[in-house]
Amino acid sequence: MPSLLEEVKRLEPRIIEIRRTIHQKPELAYHETATGALVARELRALGIEVKTRVGGTGVVGVLRTGKKGRVVALRADMDALPLQENVDVEFRSKRKGVMHACGHDTHVAMLLGAAMLLVKHRRDLSGDVKFLFQPAEEEGGRGGAKPMIEAGAMEDPHVDNVFGLHISADFPSGSFGVRGGPFMARPDSLLIRVIGRGGHGAAPHKTVDPVYVAAQVTIALQGVSSRMVNPIKPFVISICSIHGGTKDNIIPDEVVLEGTMRTLDSGTRDKAIRDIRQAVTSTCSAYGARCEIEFKKDPYPVTYNDERSAERVMKVLKGIRGTRTRVMDQRLGAEDVSRFLRKAPGVFYYLGTNNPAKGCAAPNHSSRFKVDEDVLKYGSVSLAAVTLEFSR
Ligand SMILES: [Zn+2]
Ligand SMILES: [Zn+2]
C-alpha cells in the first residue's frame, strides 16, 4: 500500500488533467463517444487490450497477465447530466446545459489512474483485470450496465469479482464509506392514470373530477408508507409529477401521476405494490373514478454488496494513509452497478469530496457541484489496492 501511495504522486497531475478534459466536454447518456475514445486511447497507451462500442458507447479494457488466476473487474460510469454548470473554474463545461454534476468524469479519471497503477503491478496479479467503462448510468431503466452485460462484458475472461466507487459530496473529503449486504434501493417507477369525466368547473357535480381524485390518491399513497408497510423496512414513495387539465374552468377527463418507489427487499416491495394497487383503486372508486396503474418493467435491482467482500474492502481502505473509512447507512438511491454485482460478487463504495474550505459542498446533481480534486488519487489507489487484494 505505501508503494501505491508513493506511485500515485507522479500520476496525480495526469489523473486530474484527464478529469478536467472530460469535465469540459461532458456527454449525455449513450452519447459518450469522445469520452469513450479518450478512455480507449489511454488504455491502449498502457498496453491494455480494448473493445469499444460495447452495449452502445461502452468501453472494455482487459489487462492480460498470462496467468489463469482470479479475474477482477472495475467499473466506472461516463455520462453527464442535462444541467447548466454554475461553478467558476477555468475548466468549466464548454457544453451549454450539460454538466458532469454527478462526478462521473472523476470516476473515469480515477479508474484510468488505477489502470496506470495496476499495469506497473502486473506481476503482483494472479489473473486478468477488466476495466468496464459504462454509458448512461443516469438513465434509469435504460442504464448502460445491462446492454454491456448482454454484449458479454462480464465474460471472456469470466469475471470473479467486480468493484466500483462513487464520489459524493455527502461525506468529508478523503473519507470512504462501505457497507455489506443490501445497500442501495431497487427503484420502481409507477404511472397512475386517474380517469374521470370532464365538464364545466362551475358544475363539478355533473362531472367525475380527476384533479380532486388525483389529490386524494397522492395523499393515500403516503398512508401506504406510514400505515401499511412495516415501518422497520426502508420504503419510500414519491409522486413527482402530476399532469392534467388545460384551462381554469374545464374539469379534465383524466390526470396522470408519476412517481418512484424505493425498497431494499422483495418482500417489502411485493407487499407495497399490493397495498398501492388497493389504496389507489379504492380511493378512485370512492369518488366514481377509474384508474390504471403501471409499474415500469425491469428496474435496477437492489445494489447488493457481498458481506465478506465488504469486510475485506474495508480492511484495504483502512490501510490507505491520509483517508478515513466508515460503515455507511443504507441508501434509497439506486445504481445500475447493481446489475454487474448480480453477475459477480463485489462491492460498490463511496469516496467523499465535501470540503467547504475549498468551496466543495453542493450536493451531487447540483449545478454548483464541485469536486475536491485532491481526493482523486485516493480513489485510484483504492481501486488498485482492492484489485490486488482480490486477485490473490
Ligand atoms: Zn447521479
Ligand atoms: Zn452517479
Coordinates of C-alpha atoms and ligand atoms in Angstrom, one line a residue:
M1 CA 0.0 0.0 0.0
P2 CA 2.7 2.6 0.8
S3 CA 4.1 1.9 -2.6
L4 CA 0.8 2.7 -4.3
L5 CA 0.5 6.0 -2.5
E6 CA 4.1 6.8 -3.5
E7 CA 3.5 5.8 -7.1
V8 CA 0.2 7.8 -7.4
K9 CA 2.0 11.0 -6.6
R10 CA 3.7 11.0 -10.0
L11 CA 0.4 10.1 -11.7
E12 CA -1.8 12.6 -9.9
P13 CA -1.4 15.6 -12.3
R14 CA -2.3 13.3 -15.2
I15 CA -5.4 11.9 -13.4
I16 CA -6.5 15.5 -12.7
E17 CA -5.8 16.6 -16.3
I18 CA -7.9 13.7 -17.7
R19 CA -10.7 14.6 -15.3
R20 CA -10.7 18.2 -16.5
T21 CA -10.6 17.3 -20.1
I22 CA -13.7 15.2 -19.7
H23 CA -15.3 17.8 -17.5
Q24 CA -15.0 20.4 -20.2
K25 CA -16.7 18.2 -22.8
P26 CA -19.5 16.4 -20.9
E27 CA -21.6 14.0 -22.9
L28 CA -25.1 12.8 -22.1
A29 CA -26.2 9.1 -21.8
Y30 CA -25.4 7.0 -24.8
H31 CA -23.5 9.9 -26.4
E32 CA -20.2 9.3 -24.6
T33 CA -18.3 9.0 -27.9
A34 CA -15.4 11.5 -27.2
T35 CA -15.1 10.2 -23.6
G36 CA -15.1 6.6 -24.8
A37 CA -12.4 7.5 -27.4
L38 CA -10.3 9.1 -24.7
V39 CA -10.7 6.1 -22.5
A40 CA -9.7 3.7 -25.4
R41 CA -6.7 5.9 -26.2
E42 CA -5.4 5.9 -22.6
L43 CA -5.9 2.2 -22.1
R44 CA -4.2 1.3 -25.4
A45 CA -1.2 3.6 -24.5
L46 CA -0.9 1.4 -21.3
G47 CA -0.8 -1.8 -23.4
I48 CA -4.3 -2.8 -22.3
E49 CA -6.5 -4.7 -24.8
V50 CA -9.5 -2.6 -25.7
K51 CA -13.0 -3.3 -27.0
T52 CA -15.2 -0.3 -28.0
R53 CA -18.9 0.2 -28.6
V54 CA -19.8 -2.5 -26.0
G55 CA -23.5 -2.1 -25.3
G56 CA -23.7 1.3 -27.0
T57 CA -20.8 3.6 -26.2
G58 CA -19.2 1.4 -23.5
V59 CA -15.5 0.5 -23.5
V60 CA -14.0 -2.6 -22.0
G61 CA -10.3 -3.0 -21.3
V62 CA -8.5 -6.2 -20.4
L63 CA -5.1 -6.2 -18.7
R64 CA -3.7 -9.6 -19.6
T65 CA -1.3 -11.2 -17.2
G66 CA -0.9 -14.5 -19.0
K67 CA -1.9 -16.2 -15.7
K68 CA -5.1 -18.2 -15.1
G69 CA -6.0 -16.7 -11.7
R70 CA -8.9 -14.7 -10.4
V71 CA -10.4 -12.0 -12.7
V72 CA -11.3 -8.7 -11.1
A73 CA -13.4 -6.1 -12.9
L74 CA -13.5 -2.4 -12.0
R75 CA -16.4 -0.3 -13.2
A76 CA -16.8 3.5 -13.9
D77 CA -19.7 5.3 -15.5
M78 CA -19.2 8.0 -18.1
D79 CA -22.4 10.0 -18.6
A80 CA -23.1 13.6 -17.7
L81 CA -26.4 15.4 -16.8
P82 CA -28.6 17.9 -18.5
L83 CA -27.7 20.9 -16.3
Q84 CA -26.0 24.2 -16.8
E85 CA -22.8 24.4 -14.8
N86 CA -22.7 27.1 -12.2
V87 CA -19.2 26.7 -10.9
D88 CA -16.4 29.2 -11.5
V89 CA -13.4 27.1 -12.5
E90 CA -11.2 27.5 -15.6
F91 CA -12.1 24.0 -16.8
R92 CA -15.9 24.5 -16.6
S93 CA -18.2 22.7 -19.0
K94 CA -18.0 24.1 -22.6
R95 CA -21.3 22.5 -23.5
K96 CA -24.3 24.6 -22.7
G97 CA -26.8 22.8 -20.5
V98 CA -24.6 19.7 -20.0
M99 CA -22.5 19.1 -16.9
H100 CA -20.7 16.4 -15.0
A101 CA -22.8 17.1 -11.9
C102 CA -22.6 13.6 -10.6
G103 CA -18.8 13.3 -10.8
H104 CA -18.7 10.5 -13.4
D105 CA -15.8 12.5 -15.0
T106 CA -13.9 11.7 -11.8
H107 CA -14.9 8.1 -11.9
V108 CA -13.4 7.7 -15.4
A109 CA -10.2 9.6 -14.4
M110 CA -9.8 7.6 -11.2
L111 CA -10.3 4.3 -13.0
L112 CA -7.7 5.2 -15.6
G113 CA -5.4 6.1 -12.7
A114 CA -6.0 2.7 -11.2
A115 CA -5.2 1.1 -14.6
M116 CA -1.9 3.0 -14.7
L117 CA -1.0 1.7 -11.2
L118 CA -2.1 -1.9 -12.0
V119 CA 0.0 -2.0 -15.2
K120 CA 3.0 -1.4 -13.1
H121 CA 1.9 -4.2 -10.7
R122 CA 1.1 -6.7 -13.4
R123 CA 3.5 -9.2 -11.8
D124 CA 1.6 -9.0 -8.5
L125 CA -1.7 -10.0 -10.1
S126 CA -2.9 -13.7 -10.2
G127 CA -5.2 -13.2 -13.2
D128 CA -6.5 -10.7 -15.7
V129 CA -8.1 -7.3 -14.7
K130 CA -11.1 -5.9 -16.6
F131 CA -12.0 -2.2 -16.9
L132 CA -15.6 -1.5 -17.5
F133 CA -16.4 2.0 -18.7
Q134 CA -20.2 2.1 -19.0
P135 CA -22.6 4.5 -20.6
A136 CA -25.8 6.0 -19.3
E137 CA -25.9 5.3 -15.6
E138 CA -28.3 8.2 -15.1
E139 CA -30.9 6.7 -17.5
G140 CA -33.0 4.7 -15.0
G141 CA -34.3 1.5 -16.6
R142 CA -32.3 2.2 -19.8
G143 CA -28.9 2.3 -18.0
G144 CA -25.8 1.1 -19.7
A145 CA -24.8 -1.8 -17.5
K146 CA -27.5 -4.1 -18.9
P147 CA -26.5 -3.7 -22.6
M148 CA -22.9 -4.1 -21.7
I149 CA -23.6 -7.4 -19.8
E150 CA -25.7 -8.6 -22.8
A151 CA -22.8 -7.8 -25.1
G152 CA -20.6 -10.1 -23.0
A153 CA -18.7 -7.6 -20.8
M154 CA -18.6 -10.0 -17.8
E155 CA -17.3 -13.0 -19.9
D156 CA -14.2 -13.9 -21.8
P157 CA -12.5 -13.8 -19.4
H158 CA -15.2 -14.6 -16.9
V159 CA -15.3 -12.0 -14.1
D160 CA -14.9 -13.4 -10.5
N161 CA -15.4 -10.1 -8.6
V162 CA -16.5 -6.6 -9.5
F163 CA -15.9 -3.3 -7.8
G164 CA -16.8 0.3 -8.3
L165 CA -16.9 3.6 -6.4
H166 CA -18.9 6.8 -6.5
I167 CA -17.7 10.2 -5.5
S168 CA -20.1 12.1 -3.2
A169 CA -20.5 15.5 -1.6
D170 CA -22.3 13.8 1.3
F171 CA -19.1 12.8 3.0
P172 CA -16.0 14.7 4.1
S173 CA -13.1 14.8 1.6
G174 CA -10.9 11.7 1.7
S175 CA -13.3 9.5 3.6
F176 CA -14.5 6.2 2.3
G177 CA -17.9 4.7 3.0
V178 CA -18.6 1.0 2.7
R179 CA -21.5 -1.3 3.7
G180 CA -22.1 -5.0 3.3
G181 CA -25.5 -6.5 2.3
P182 CA -28.4 -4.7 0.6
F183 CA -27.0 -1.3 0.3
M184 CA -28.9 0.7 -2.3
A185 CA -32.6 0.5 -3.4
R186 CA -34.5 -1.1 -6.2
P187 CA -36.2 1.9 -7.9
D188 CA -39.7 1.2 -9.2
S189 CA -41.3 3.8 -11.4
L190 CA -45.0 4.0 -11.4
L191 CA -47.6 5.7 -13.5
I192 CA -51.2 6.2 -12.4
R193 CA -53.9 7.3 -14.7
V194 CA -57.0 8.7 -12.9
I195 CA -59.9 8.6 -15.3
G196 CA -62.9 10.7 -14.5
R197 CA -65.4 12.5 -16.7
G198 CA -64.7 16.1 -17.5
G199 CA -67.1 19.1 -17.7
H200 CA -67.5 22.7 -16.5
G201 CA -65.6 24.0 -13.5
A202 CA -68.8 25.6 -12.3
A203 CA -70.7 22.3 -12.2
P204 CA -68.5 19.7 -10.6
H205 CA -71.5 17.6 -9.5
K206 CA -72.1 16.8 -13.2
T207 CA -68.5 15.5 -13.6
V208 CA -66.2 13.0 -12.0
D209 CA -63.3 15.3 -11.2
P210 CA -60.0 13.6 -11.7
V211 CA -58.0 16.5 -10.3
Y212 CA -59.6 16.2 -6.9
V213 CA -59.3 12.4 -7.0
A214 CA -55.6 12.6 -8.0
A215 CA -55.0 14.8 -5.0
Q216 CA -56.7 12.2 -2.7
V217 CA -54.6 9.4 -4.4
T218 CA -51.4 11.3 -3.7
I219 CA -52.3 11.6 0.0
A220 CA -53.5 7.9 0.1
L221 CA -50.1 6.8 -1.1
Q222 CA -48.4 8.4 1.9
G223 CA -50.8 6.3 4.0
V224 CA -49.4 3.2 2.3
S225 CA -45.9 4.1 3.5
S226 CA -46.9 5.3 7.0
R227 CA -49.8 2.8 7.8
M228 CA -49.5 -0.3 5.7
V229 CA -45.8 -1.1 5.1
N230 CA -43.7 -2.4 8.0
P231 CA -42.0 0.8 9.5
I232 CA -38.9 -1.2 10.2
K233 CA -38.4 -1.8 6.5
P234 CA -36.9 1.0 4.3
F235 CA -39.6 2.2 1.9
V236 CA -40.4 5.5 0.3
I237 CA -42.9 6.5 -2.4
S238 CA -42.8 10.0 -4.0
I239 CA -45.2 11.3 -6.6
C240 CA -43.0 13.7 -8.6
S241 CA -45.2 14.7 -11.5
I242 CA -48.9 15.5 -11.9
H243 CA -50.4 16.4 -15.2
G244 CA -53.9 17.2 -16.2
G245 CA -56.2 19.9 -17.5
T246 CA -55.9 22.8 -20.0
K247 CA -57.8 25.7 -18.6
D248 CA -59.0 27.3 -15.4
N249 CA -62.7 26.4 -15.9
I250 CA -62.5 23.0 -17.5
I251 CA -62.5 19.9 -15.4
P252 CA -60.4 17.4 -17.5
D253 CA -61.2 13.8 -18.3
E254 CA -58.1 12.5 -16.7
V255 CA -55.0 13.2 -14.7
V256 CA -51.7 11.3 -14.9
L257 CA -49.4 10.9 -11.8
E258 CA -45.9 9.6 -12.0
G259 CA -43.6 8.7 -9.2
T260 CA -40.9 6.5 -7.8
M261 CA -41.0 3.8 -5.1
R262 CA -37.8 2.6 -3.4
T263 CA -37.3 -0.7 -1.5
L264 CA -34.4 -2.8 -0.3
D265 CA -36.1 -6.2 -0.2
S266 CA -38.5 -8.1 -2.3
G267 CA -41.0 -8.9 0.5
T268 CA -41.5 -5.3 1.2
R269 CA -41.7 -4.5 -2.5
D270 CA -44.3 -7.1 -3.2
K271 CA -46.5 -6.1 -0.3
A272 CA -46.1 -2.4 -1.1
I273 CA -47.2 -3.0 -4.7
R274 CA -50.3 -4.8 -3.5
D275 CA -51.1 -2.0 -1.0
I276 CA -50.6 0.7 -3.6
R277 CA -53.0 -1.0 -6.0
Q278 CA -55.6 -1.4 -3.3
A279 CA -55.3 2.1 -1.9
V280 CA -55.3 3.8 -5.4
T281 CA -58.1 1.6 -6.8
S282 CA -60.4 2.1 -3.8
T283 CA -59.7 5.8 -3.5
C284 CA -60.6 6.3 -7.1
S285 CA -63.7 4.2 -6.9
A286 CA -64.9 6.0 -3.8
Y287 CA -65.3 9.1 -5.9
G288 CA -66.6 7.3 -9.0
A289 CA -63.4 7.5 -11.0
R290 CA -61.4 4.6 -12.6
C291 CA -57.7 4.1 -12.6
E292 CA -54.9 2.4 -14.4
I293 CA -51.7 1.6 -12.6
E294 CA -48.5 0.7 -14.4
F295 CA -45.1 -0.3 -12.8
K296 CA -42.3 0.1 -15.4
K297 CA -40.6 -3.2 -16.3
D298 CA -37.1 -4.3 -15.3
P299 CA -35.9 -1.6 -12.9
Y300 CA -32.4 -1.7 -11.5
P301 CA -32.1 -4.5 -8.8
V302 CA -31.1 -3.7 -5.3
T303 CA -27.4 -2.9 -5.1
Y304 CA -26.1 -5.8 -3.0
N305 CA -22.5 -5.7 -1.6
D306 CA -21.2 -9.2 -0.8
E307 CA -20.8 -9.2 3.0
R308 CA -17.4 -10.9 3.2
S309 CA -16.0 -8.9 0.3
A310 CA -17.2 -5.7 2.0
E311 CA -15.2 -6.6 5.1
R312 CA -12.1 -7.3 3.0
V313 CA -12.5 -4.0 1.1
M314 CA -13.0 -2.1 4.4
K315 CA -9.6 -3.5 5.6
V316 CA -7.9 -2.5 2.4
L317 CA -9.3 1.0 2.5
K318 CA -8.4 1.4 6.2
G319 CA -4.8 0.9 5.1
I320 CA -4.7 3.9 2.8
R321 CA -2.9 6.6 4.7
G322 CA -4.5 10.1 4.7
T323 CA -8.0 8.7 4.5
R324 CA -10.7 7.5 6.8
T325 CA -13.2 4.7 6.4
R326 CA -16.6 4.4 7.9
V327 CA -19.6 2.0 7.7
M328 CA -22.3 3.7 5.6
D329 CA -26.0 3.7 6.2
Q330 CA -28.3 2.1 3.6
R331 CA -29.4 4.5 0.9
L332 CA -32.6 4.7 -1.1
G333 CA -30.8 6.0 -4.2
A334 CA -30.2 3.4 -7.0
E335 CA -27.3 2.5 -9.2
D336 CA -27.1 0.1 -12.1
V337 CA -23.7 -1.1 -10.9
S338 CA -26.2 -3.5 -9.2
R339 CA -26.5 -5.4 -12.5
F340 CA -22.8 -6.1 -12.5
L341 CA -22.9 -7.1 -8.8
R342 CA -25.6 -9.6 -9.7
K343 CA -23.2 -11.3 -12.1
A344 CA -20.2 -11.4 -9.8
P345 CA -19.9 -10.7 -6.1
G346 CA -18.2 -7.5 -5.2
V347 CA -18.6 -4.1 -3.5
F348 CA -19.7 -0.6 -4.6
Y349 CA -18.3 2.0 -2.2
Y350 CA -18.2 5.8 -1.7
L351 CA -15.5 8.4 -1.7
G352 CA -16.2 11.8 0.0
T353 CA -15.4 15.1 -1.7
N354 CA -17.1 17.5 0.7
N355 CA -14.7 20.3 1.6
P356 CA -16.4 23.6 2.4
A357 CA -13.0 25.4 2.8
K358 CA -12.4 24.7 -1.0
G359 CA -15.9 25.6 -2.0
C360 CA -16.8 21.9 -2.4
A361 CA -20.1 21.5 -0.6
A362 CA -23.0 21.5 -3.0
P363 CA -24.6 18.0 -3.5
N364 CA -24.2 15.7 -6.5
H365 CA -26.7 16.7 -9.2
S366 CA -26.5 20.4 -8.2
S367 CA -25.3 23.0 -10.8
R368 CA -22.8 24.0 -8.1
F369 CA -21.4 20.5 -7.5
K370 CA -17.6 21.0 -7.2
V371 CA -15.1 18.2 -6.6
D372 CA -12.1 18.4 -4.3
E373 CA -9.6 17.0 -6.8
D374 CA -7.1 16.2 -4.0
V375 CA -9.2 13.0 -3.3
L376 CA -8.9 11.6 -6.9
K377 CA -5.6 9.9 -6.1
Y378 CA -7.2 8.1 -3.2
G379 CA -9.9 6.8 -5.5
S380 CA -7.2 5.4 -7.9
V381 CA -5.2 3.9 -5.1
S382 CA -8.3 2.3 -3.5
L383 CA -9.3 0.6 -6.8
A384 CA -5.8 -0.7 -7.5
A385 CA -5.4 -1.9 -3.9
V386 CA -8.8 -3.7 -3.9
T387 CA -7.9 -5.4 -7.2
L388 CA -4.5 -6.6 -5.8
E389 CA -6.3 -7.9 -2.7
F390 CA -8.9 -9.8 -4.6
S391 CA -6.6 -11.0 -7.3
R392 CA -4.9 -13.2 -4.7
Ligands
ZN1 ZN -26.2 10.8 -10.5
ZN2 ZN -23.7 9.0 -10.3

